[in-house]
Amino acid sequence: MKILVPVKRVVDYNVKVRVKSDGSGVDIANVKMSMNPFDEIAIEEAVRLREKGVATEVIAVSCGLTSCQETLRTALAIGADRAILVETDAELQPLAVAKLLKAVADKEQPQLMILGKQAIDDDANQTGQMLAALGGYAQATFASKVEIADGKAQVTREVDGGLEVISTKLPLVVTTDLRLNEPRYVTLPNIMKAKKKQLDVLKPADLGVDPAPRLKTLKVSDPPARKAGIKVADVAALVDKLKNEAKVI
């Protein structure tokens, strides 16, 4: 069984994001980039399934600039067997990414596709669902446990009311939640081995996909600065301010 794991290169979660002076987007010049944390969880889960003997091959795929090869090498160091980069300098939005992934899936024919539930840069939470819809695959989102047996999957999902367990057929799209696993530490020997693993580069035209954006960003701005708090003398004064100034009660 093949597992396809898309990974995205994003601004590192420890970096304070800055907006460009012209408001056209986020400034990523000279900023540390890394793999989307939810995608690390997805790669880890795929590698664990292969180590259990459930899967035979884990394929990491990324869409974007040439620099995304660095992210793919990280995925290979975690344990992916090979990688595919769909190289483009177009602004990639969730629908375009889903179309590219669907084309890659048509080529590779994986039985399981594991994605991070969302990327920490746009927080869209759309690509997995769009991929499932485009390919006609079953889907299980926000997974905190995945078990594969007898050609079926049993997935525990995190929902508002607690946990939901569903059983579904393959091929399947799974999106990972934080509690699915804890990604392993990437060791130096594995980083060196990753440099020798296969990494194929494709273009959107090779897959017959037009990645042109459908949405236009009008303006990006920082959230308004938070005002300083004040102290009140007693509960009566607090209630008065909440009612007459904040108007929340």
PDB file of C-alpha atoms in Angstrom:
ATOM      1  CA  MET A   1       0.000   0.000   0.000  1.00  0.00           C
ATOM      2  CA  LYS A   2       1.277   3.446  -0.952  1.00  0.00           C
ATOM      3  CA  ILE A   3       0.790   6.461   1.293  1.00  0.00           C
ATOM      4  CA  LEU A   4       0.969   9.964  -0.187  1.00  0.00           C
ATOM      5  CA  VAL A   5       1.827  12.774   2.244  1.00  0.00           C
ATOM      6  CA  PRO A   6       1.705  16.407   1.065  1.00  0.00           C
ATOM      7  CA  VAL A   7       3.977  18.778   3.011  1.00  0.00           C
ATOM      8  CA  LYS A   8       4.074  22.573   2.952  1.00  0.00           C
ATOM      9  CA  ARG A   9       6.928  24.990   3.534  1.00  0.00           C
ATOM     10  CA  VAL A  10       5.792  27.751   5.910  1.00  0.00           C
ATOM     11  CA  VAL A  11       7.248  30.425   8.157  1.00  0.00           C
ATOM     12  CA  ASP A  12       8.581  28.681  11.272  1.00  0.00           C
ATOM     13  CA  TYR A  13       6.080  28.727  14.137  1.00  0.00           C
ATOM     14  CA  ASN A  14       8.629  30.401  16.437  1.00  0.00           C
ATOM     15  CA  VAL A  15       9.000  33.420  14.128  1.00  0.00           C
ATOM     16  CA  LYS A  16       6.960  36.572  14.668  1.00  0.00           C
ATOM     17  CA  VAL A  17       5.218  37.267  11.374  1.00  0.00           C
ATOM     18  CA  ARG A  18       5.651  40.741   9.871  1.00  0.00           C
ATOM     19  CA  VAL A  19       3.372  42.388   7.317  1.00  0.00           C
ATOM     20  CA  LYS A  20       4.951  44.085   4.301  1.00  0.00           C
ATOM     21  CA  SER A  21       4.974  47.881   4.401  1.00  0.00           C
ATOM     22  CA  ASP A  22       2.730  48.071   1.332  1.00  0.00           C
ATOM     23  CA  GLY A  23       0.158  45.700   2.858  1.00  0.00           C
ATOM     24  CA  SER A  24       0.456  43.246  -0.024  1.00  0.00           C
ATOM     25  CA  GLY A  25       1.262  40.230   2.135  1.00  0.00           C
ATOM     26  CA  VAL A  26       3.550  38.716   4.742  1.00  0.00           C
ATOM     27  CA  ASP A  27       7.277  39.475   4.653  1.00  0.00           C
ATOM     28  CA  ILE A  28       9.215  36.195   4.298  1.00  0.00           C
ATOM     29  CA  ALA A  29      12.560  37.688   3.251  1.00  0.00           C
ATOM     30  CA  ASN A  30      15.383  36.327   5.431  1.00  0.00           C
ATOM     31  CA  VAL A  31      12.835  34.514   7.612  1.00  0.00           C
ATOM     32  CA  LYS A  32      13.349  30.976   8.922  1.00  0.00           C
ATOM     33  CA  MET A  33      11.116  28.520   7.068  1.00  0.00           C
ATOM     34  CA  SER A  34      10.191  24.985   8.116  1.00  0.00           C
ATOM     35  CA  MET A  35       7.701  22.206   7.506  1.00  0.00           C
ATOM     36  CA  ASN A  36       4.125  22.897   8.560  1.00  0.00           C
ATOM     37  CA  PRO A  37       3.769  21.244  12.027  1.00  0.00           C
ATOM     38  CA  PHE A  38       0.570  19.384  11.079  1.00  0.00           C
ATOM     39  CA  ASP A  39       2.385  17.959   8.040  1.00  0.00           C
ATOM     40  CA  GLU A  40       5.173  16.683  10.309  1.00  0.00           C
ATOM     41  CA  ILE A  41       2.501  14.740  12.178  1.00  0.00           C
ATOM     42  CA  ALA A  42       1.193  13.382   8.858  1.00  0.00           C
ATOM     43  CA  ILE A  43       4.664  12.191   7.776  1.00  0.00           C
ATOM     44  CA  GLU A  44       5.263  10.620  11.189  1.00  0.00           C
ATOM     45  CA  GLU A  45       1.968   8.707  11.018  1.00  0.00           C
ATOM     46  CA  ALA A  46       2.708   7.446   7.503  1.00  0.00           C
ATOM     47  CA  VAL A  47       6.168   6.244   8.550  1.00  0.00           C
ATOM     48  CA  ARG A  48       4.705   4.490  11.594  1.00  0.00           C
ATOM     49  CA  LEU A  49       2.183   2.687   9.382  1.00  0.00           C
ATOM     50  CA  ARG A  50       5.014   1.534   7.130  1.00  0.00           C
ATOM     51  CA  GLU A  51       7.023   0.372  10.140  1.00  0.00           C
ATOM     52  CA  LYS A  52       4.003  -1.681  11.274  1.00  0.00           C
ATOM     53  CA  GLY A  53       3.954  -3.393   7.898  1.00  0.00           C
ATOM     54  CA  VAL A  54       0.644  -1.799   6.892  1.00  0.00           C
ATOM     55  CA  ALA A  55       2.218   0.285   4.093  1.00  0.00           C
ATOM     56  CA  THR A  56       5.012  -0.507   1.660  1.00  0.00           C
ATOM     57  CA  GLU A  57       5.970   3.004   0.514  1.00  0.00           C
ATOM     58  CA  VAL A  58       5.646   6.580   1.788  1.00  0.00           C
ATOM     59  CA  ILE A  59       5.805   9.349  -0.815  1.00  0.00           C
ATOM     60  CA  ALA A  60       6.177  12.989   0.258  1.00  0.00           C
ATOM     61  CA  VAL A  61       4.958  15.665  -2.156  1.00  0.00           C
ATOM     62  CA  SER A  62       5.197  19.445  -2.053  1.00  0.00           C
ATOM     63  CA  CYS A  63       4.000  22.202  -4.364  1.00  0.00           C
ATOM     64  CA  GLY A  64       5.806  25.514  -4.744  1.00  0.00           C
ATOM     65  CA  LEU A  65       9.218  27.028  -5.280  1.00  0.00           C
ATOM     66  CA  THR A  66      12.523  25.192  -5.687  1.00  0.00           C
ATOM     67  CA  SER A  67      13.254  25.926  -2.004  1.00  0.00           C
ATOM     68  CA  CYS A  68      10.494  23.441  -1.091  1.00  0.00           C
ATOM     69  CA  GLN A  69      13.082  20.728  -1.784  1.00  0.00           C
ATOM     70  CA  GLU A  70      14.499  21.523   1.654  1.00  0.00           C
ATOM     71  CA  THR A  71      11.141  20.657   3.234  1.00  0.00           C
ATOM     72  CA  LEU A  72      10.951  17.448   1.213  1.00  0.00           C
ATOM     73  CA  ARG A  73      14.451  16.470   2.383  1.00  0.00           C
ATOM     74  CA  THR A  74      13.204  16.883   5.948  1.00  0.00           C
ATOM     75  CA  ALA A  75      10.303  14.542   5.153  1.00  0.00           C
ATOM     76  CA  LEU A  76      12.771  12.047   3.681  1.00  0.00           C
ATOM     77  CA  ALA A  77      14.884  12.321   6.833  1.00  0.00           C
ATOM     78  CA  ILE A  78      11.835  11.544   8.984  1.00  0.00           C
ATOM     79  CA  GLY A  79      11.365   8.368   6.969  1.00  0.00           C
ATOM     80  CA  ALA A  80       9.613   8.962   3.636  1.00  0.00           C
ATOM     81  CA  ASP A  81      10.936   6.695   0.859  1.00  0.00           C
ATOM     82  CA  ARG A  82      10.900   9.223  -1.986  1.00  0.00           C
ATOM     83  CA  ALA A  83       9.635  12.700  -2.777  1.00  0.00           C
ATOM     84  CA  ILE A  84       7.955  14.673  -5.551  1.00  0.00           C
ATOM     85  CA  LEU A  85       8.142  18.435  -6.015  1.00  0.00           C
ATOM     86  CA  VAL A  86       5.561  20.129  -8.223  1.00  0.00           C
ATOM     87  CA  GLU A  87       7.607  23.216  -8.980  1.00  0.00           C
ATOM     88  CA  THR A  88       5.847  26.516  -9.690  1.00  0.00           C
ATOM     89  CA  ASP A  89       6.270  30.166  -8.753  1.00  0.00           C
ATOM     90  CA  ALA A  90       2.517  30.819  -8.946  1.00  0.00           C
ATOM     91  CA  GLU A  91       0.642  31.866  -5.815  1.00  0.00           C
ATOM     92  CA  LEU A  92      -0.851  28.546  -4.738  1.00  0.00           C
ATOM     93  CA  GLN A  93      -4.284  28.546  -3.139  1.00  0.00           C
ATOM     94  CA  PRO A  94      -6.014  25.471  -1.619  1.00  0.00           C
ATOM     95  CA  LEU A  95      -8.021  24.591  -4.744  1.00  0.00           C
ATOM     96  CA  ALA A  96      -4.932  24.698  -6.982  1.00  0.00           C
ATOM     97  CA  VAL A  97      -2.970  22.568  -4.501  1.00  0.00           C
ATOM     98  CA  ALA A  98      -5.836  20.059  -4.307  1.00  0.00           C
ATOM     99  CA  LYS A  99      -5.907  19.802  -8.124  1.00  0.00           C
ATOM    100  CA  LEU A 100      -2.147  19.254  -8.256  1.00  0.00           C
ATOM    101  CA  LEU A 101      -2.328  16.602  -5.518  1.00  0.00           C
ATOM    102  CA  LYS A 102      -5.201  14.872  -7.305  1.00  0.00           C
ATOM    103  CA  ALA A 103      -3.114  14.715 -10.489  1.00  0.00           C
ATOM    104  CA  VAL A 104      -0.161  13.279  -8.526  1.00  0.00           C
ATOM    105  CA  ALA A 105      -2.511  10.757  -6.876  1.00  0.00           C
ATOM    106  CA  ASP A 106      -3.839   9.688 -10.291  1.00  0.00           C
ATOM    107  CA  LYS A 107      -0.244   9.009 -11.307  1.00  0.00           C
ATOM    108  CA  GLU A 108       0.912   7.255  -8.128  1.00  0.00           C
ATOM    109  CA  GLN A 109      -2.374   5.517  -7.154  1.00  0.00           C
ATOM    110  CA  PRO A 110      -1.941   5.671  -3.347  1.00  0.00           C
ATOM    111  CA  GLN A 111      -4.489   3.926  -1.131  1.00  0.00           C
ATOM    112  CA  LEU A 112      -4.047   6.451   1.678  1.00  0.00           C
ATOM    113  CA  MET A 113      -3.361  10.194   1.620  1.00  0.00           C
ATOM    114  CA  ILE A 114      -2.466  11.845   4.925  1.00  0.00           C
ATOM    115  CA  LEU A 115      -2.467  15.654   5.127  1.00  0.00           C
ATOM    116  CA  GLY A 116      -2.093  18.130   7.952  1.00  0.00           C
ATOM    117  CA  LYS A 117      -5.551  19.463   8.801  1.00  0.00           C
ATOM    118  CA  GLN A 118      -4.374  23.023   8.078  1.00  0.00           C
ATOM    119  CA  ALA A 119      -1.273  25.087   7.396  1.00  0.00           C
ATOM    120  CA  ILE A 120      -0.197  27.602  10.027  1.00  0.00           C
ATOM    121  CA  ASP A 121       0.291  30.367   7.454  1.00  0.00           C
ATOM    122  CA  ASP A 122      -3.208  30.658   5.965  1.00  0.00           C
ATOM    123  CA  ASP A 123      -5.170  28.384   8.382  1.00  0.00           C
ATOM    124  CA  ALA A 124      -7.462  27.538   5.464  1.00  0.00           C
ATOM    125  CA  ASN A 125      -8.284  23.919   6.451  1.00  0.00           C
ATOM    126  CA  GLN A 126      -9.535  23.246   2.907  1.00  0.00           C
ATOM    127  CA  THR A 127      -7.007  21.253   0.885  1.00  0.00           C
ATOM    128  CA  GLY A 128      -7.761  17.798   2.320  1.00  0.00           C
ATOM    129  CA  GLN A 129     -11.500  18.157   1.863  1.00  0.00           C
ATOM    130  CA  MET A 130     -11.088  19.535  -1.671  1.00  0.00           C
ATOM    131  CA  LEU A 131      -8.758  16.670  -2.600  1.00  0.00           C
ATOM    132  CA  ALA A 132     -11.299  14.123  -1.377  1.00  0.00           C
ATOM    133  CA  ALA A 133     -14.067  15.816  -3.347  1.00  0.00           C
ATOM    134  CA  LEU A 134     -12.051  16.102  -6.576  1.00  0.00           C
ATOM    135  CA  GLY A 135     -10.899  12.483  -6.454  1.00  0.00           C
ATOM    136  CA  GLY A 136     -14.101  10.949  -5.105  1.00  0.00           C
ATOM    137  CA  TYR A 137     -12.165   9.550  -2.137  1.00  0.00           C
ATOM    138  CA  ALA A 138     -13.521   8.793   1.307  1.00  0.00           C
ATOM    139  CA  GLN A 139     -12.344  11.291   3.922  1.00  0.00           C
ATOM    140  CA  ALA A 140     -11.721  11.382   7.666  1.00  0.00           C
ATOM    141  CA  THR A 141     -10.733  14.794   8.988  1.00  0.00           C
ATOM    142  CA  PHE A 142      -9.204  15.861  12.330  1.00  0.00           C
ATOM    143  CA  ALA A 143      -7.874  12.367  13.030  1.00  0.00           C
ATOM    144  CA  SER A 144      -6.398  11.544  16.448  1.00  0.00           C
ATOM    145  CA  LYS A 145      -6.020   7.794  15.752  1.00  0.00           C
ATOM    146  CA  VAL A 146      -5.733   5.822  12.507  1.00  0.00           C
ATOM    147  CA  GLU A 147      -5.907   2.038  12.179  1.00  0.00           C
ATOM    148  CA  ILE A 148      -5.750   0.166   8.853  1.00  0.00           C
ATOM    149  CA  ALA A 149      -6.796  -3.478   8.526  1.00  0.00           C
ATOM    150  CA  ASP A 150      -8.429  -5.729   5.910  1.00  0.00           C
ATOM    151  CA  GLY A 151      -8.615  -2.983   3.310  1.00  0.00           C
ATOM    152  CA  LYS A 152     -10.536  -0.655   5.631  1.00  0.00           C
ATOM    153  CA  ALA A 153      -9.624   2.173   7.952  1.00  0.00           C
ATOM    154  CA  GLN A 154     -10.920   2.966  11.401  1.00  0.00           C
ATOM    155  CA  VAL A 155     -10.325   6.592  12.295  1.00  0.00           C
ATOM    156  CA  THR A 156     -10.952   8.370  15.585  1.00  0.00           C
ATOM    157  CA  ARG A 157     -11.901  11.981  14.898  1.00  0.00           C
ATOM    158  CA  GLU A 158     -11.830  14.982  17.209  1.00  0.00           C
ATOM    159  CA  VAL A 159     -15.203  16.737  17.068  1.00  0.00           C
ATOM    160  CA  ASP A 160     -16.821  19.495  19.139  1.00  0.00           C
ATOM    161  CA  GLY A 161     -18.621  17.010  21.374  1.00  0.00           C
ATOM    162  CA  GLY A 162     -15.623  14.764  22.008  1.00  0.00           C
ATOM    163  CA  LEU A 163     -14.485  11.839  19.842  1.00  0.00           C
ATOM    164  CA  GLU A 164     -16.121  10.144  16.874  1.00  0.00           C
ATOM    165  CA  VAL A 165     -14.995   6.766  15.504  1.00  0.00           C
ATOM    166  CA  ILE A 166     -15.723   6.023  11.856  1.00  0.00           C
ATOM    167  CA  SER A 167     -14.977   3.043   9.635  1.00  0.00           C
ATOM    168  CA  THR A 168     -14.368   3.733   5.960  1.00  0.00           C
ATOM    169  CA  LYS A 169     -13.049   2.179   2.772  1.00  0.00           C
ATOM    170  CA  LEU A 170      -9.847   2.914   0.888  1.00  0.00           C
ATOM    171  CA  PRO A 171      -8.637   4.998  -0.919  1.00  0.00           C
ATOM    172  CA  LEU A 172      -8.949   7.510   1.871  1.00  0.00           C
ATOM    173  CA  VAL A 173      -7.942  11.093   2.654  1.00  0.00           C
ATOM    174  CA  VAL A 174      -7.024  11.669   6.314  1.00  0.00           C
ATOM    175  CA  THR A 175      -6.246  15.051   7.862  1.00  0.00           C
ATOM    176  CA  THR A 176      -4.261  15.015  11.095  1.00  0.00           C
ATOM    177  CA  ASP A 177      -5.007  16.616  14.426  1.00  0.00           C
ATOM    178  CA  LEU A 178      -2.366  17.524  17.017  1.00  0.00           C
ATOM    179  CA  ARG A 179      -3.016  14.480  19.206  1.00  0.00           C
ATOM    180  CA  LEU A 180      -2.446  11.883  16.478  1.00  0.00           C
ATOM    181  CA  ASN A 181       1.244  11.485  17.390  1.00  0.00           C
ATOM    182  CA  GLU A 182       4.433  13.287  18.351  1.00  0.00           C
ATOM    183  CA  PRO A 183       6.905  13.516  15.438  1.00  0.00           C
ATOM    184  CA  ARG A 184      10.305  11.946  16.006  1.00  0.00           C
ATOM    185  CA  TYR A 185      13.517  13.920  16.273  1.00  0.00           C
ATOM    186  CA  VAL A 186      15.396  13.941  12.970  1.00  0.00           C
ATOM    187  CA  THR A 187      18.910  12.592  13.493  1.00  0.00           C
ATOM    188  CA  LEU A 188      22.014  13.667  11.569  1.00  0.00           C
ATOM    189  CA  PRO A 189      22.557  10.195   9.983  1.00  0.00           C
ATOM    190  CA  ASN A 190      19.010  10.263   8.625  1.00  0.00           C
ATOM    191  CA  ILE A 191      19.528  13.784   7.276  1.00  0.00           C
ATOM    192  CA  MET A 192      22.598  12.524   5.395  1.00  0.00           C
ATOM    193  CA  LYS A 193      20.704   9.483   4.074  1.00  0.00           C
ATOM    194  CA  ALA A 194      17.880  11.752   2.879  1.00  0.00           C
ATOM    195  CA  LYS A 195      20.269  13.496   0.483  1.00  0.00           C
ATOM    196  CA  LYS A 196      20.595  10.242  -1.485  1.00  0.00           C
ATOM    197  CA  LYS A 197      16.887   9.445  -1.692  1.00  0.00           C
ATOM    198  CA  GLN A 198      14.924   9.991  -4.902  1.00  0.00           C
ATOM    199  CA  LEU A 199      13.363  13.420  -5.416  1.00  0.00           C
ATOM    200  CA  ASP A 200      11.480  13.970  -8.685  1.00  0.00           C
ATOM    201  CA  VAL A 201      10.583  17.426  -9.993  1.00  0.00           C
ATOM    202  CA  LEU A 202       7.423  18.002 -12.045  1.00  0.00           C
ATOM    203  CA  LYS A 203       5.727  21.073 -13.456  1.00  0.00           C
ATOM    204  CA  PRO A 204       1.973  21.812 -13.246  1.00  0.00           C
ATOM    205  CA  ALA A 205       1.874  21.568 -17.055  1.00  0.00           C
ATOM    206  CA  ASP A 206       3.182  17.981 -16.792  1.00  0.00           C
ATOM    207  CA  LEU A 207       0.106  17.186 -14.708  1.00  0.00           C
ATOM    208  CA  GLY A 208      -2.315  19.149 -16.885  1.00  0.00           C
ATOM    209  CA  VAL A 209      -3.208  21.590 -14.113  1.00  0.00           C
ATOM    210  CA  ASP A 210      -3.475  25.388 -14.238  1.00  0.00           C
ATOM    211  CA  PRO A 211      -2.434  26.669 -10.769  1.00  0.00           C
ATOM    212  CA  ALA A 212      -3.492  30.287 -11.383  1.00  0.00           C
ATOM    213  CA  PRO A 213      -5.071  31.823  -8.247  1.00  0.00           C
ATOM    214  CA  ARG A 214      -8.836  32.295  -8.133  1.00  0.00           C
ATOM    215  CA  LEU A 215      -8.848  34.725  -5.205  1.00  0.00           C
ATOM    216  CA  LYS A 216      -7.196  38.137  -4.963  1.00  0.00           C
ATOM    217  CA  THR A 217      -5.705  39.507  -1.750  1.00  0.00           C
ATOM    218  CA  LEU A 218      -6.773  43.117  -1.401  1.00  0.00           C
ATOM    219  CA  LYS A 219      -4.858  44.017   1.751  1.00  0.00           C
ATOM    220  CA  VAL A 220      -2.998  42.433   4.644  1.00  0.00           C
ATOM    221  CA  SER A 221      -2.724  44.319   7.926  1.00  0.00           C
ATOM    222  CA  ASP A 222      -1.661  43.706  11.500  1.00  0.00           C
ATOM    223  CA  PRO A 223      -4.427  43.211  14.074  1.00  0.00           C
ATOM    224  CA  PRO A 224      -5.215  46.363  16.058  1.00  0.00           C
ATOM    225  CA  ALA A 225      -3.018  46.935  19.085  1.00  0.00           C
ATOM    226  CA  ARG A 226      -4.593  45.826  22.329  1.00  0.00           C
ATOM    227  CA  LYS A 227      -5.424  48.649  24.740  1.00  0.00           C
ATOM    228  CA  ALA A 228      -4.000  48.624  28.243  1.00  0.00           C
ATOM    229  CA  GLY A 229      -6.224  47.271  30.985  1.00  0.00           C
ATOM    230  CA  ILE A 230      -7.398  49.201  34.040  1.00  0.00           C
ATOM    231  CA  LYS A 231      -8.128  48.363  37.659  1.00  0.00           C
ATOM    232  CA  VAL A 232     -11.557  48.966  39.176  1.00  0.00           C
ATOM    233  CA  ALA A 233     -12.418  49.597  42.802  1.00  0.00           C
ATOM    234  CA  ASP A 234     -15.131  46.985  43.200  1.00  0.00           C
ATOM    235  CA  VAL A 235     -17.576  44.651  41.428  1.00  0.00           C
ATOM    236  CA  ALA A 236     -20.122  47.430  40.975  1.00  0.00           C
ATOM    237  CA  ALA A 237     -17.609  49.537  39.056  1.00  0.00           C
ATOM    238  CA  LEU A 238     -16.664  46.503  36.911  1.00  0.00           C
ATOM    239  CA  VAL A 239     -20.292  45.814  36.020  1.00  0.00           C
ATOM    240  CA  ASP A 240     -20.844  49.504  35.225  1.00  0.00           C
ATOM    241  CA  LYS A 241     -17.892  49.586  32.791  1.00  0.00           C
ATOM    242  CA  LEU A 242     -18.887  46.291  31.151  1.00  0.00           C
ATOM    243  CA  LYS A 243     -22.413  47.572  30.665  1.00  0.00           C
ATOM    244  CA  ASN A 244     -21.890  51.214  29.726  1.00  0.00           C
ATOM    245  CA  GLU A 245     -18.392  51.328  28.154  1.00  0.00           C
ATOM    246  CA  ALA A 246     -17.678  47.862  26.747  1.00  0.00           C
ATOM    247  CA  LYS A 247     -21.408  47.214  26.186  1.00  0.00           C
ATOM    248  CA  VAL A 248     -20.974  43.464  26.516  1.00  0.00           C
ATOM    249  CA  ILE A 249     -23.714  42.931  29.090  1.00  0.00           C
TER     250      ILE A 249
END
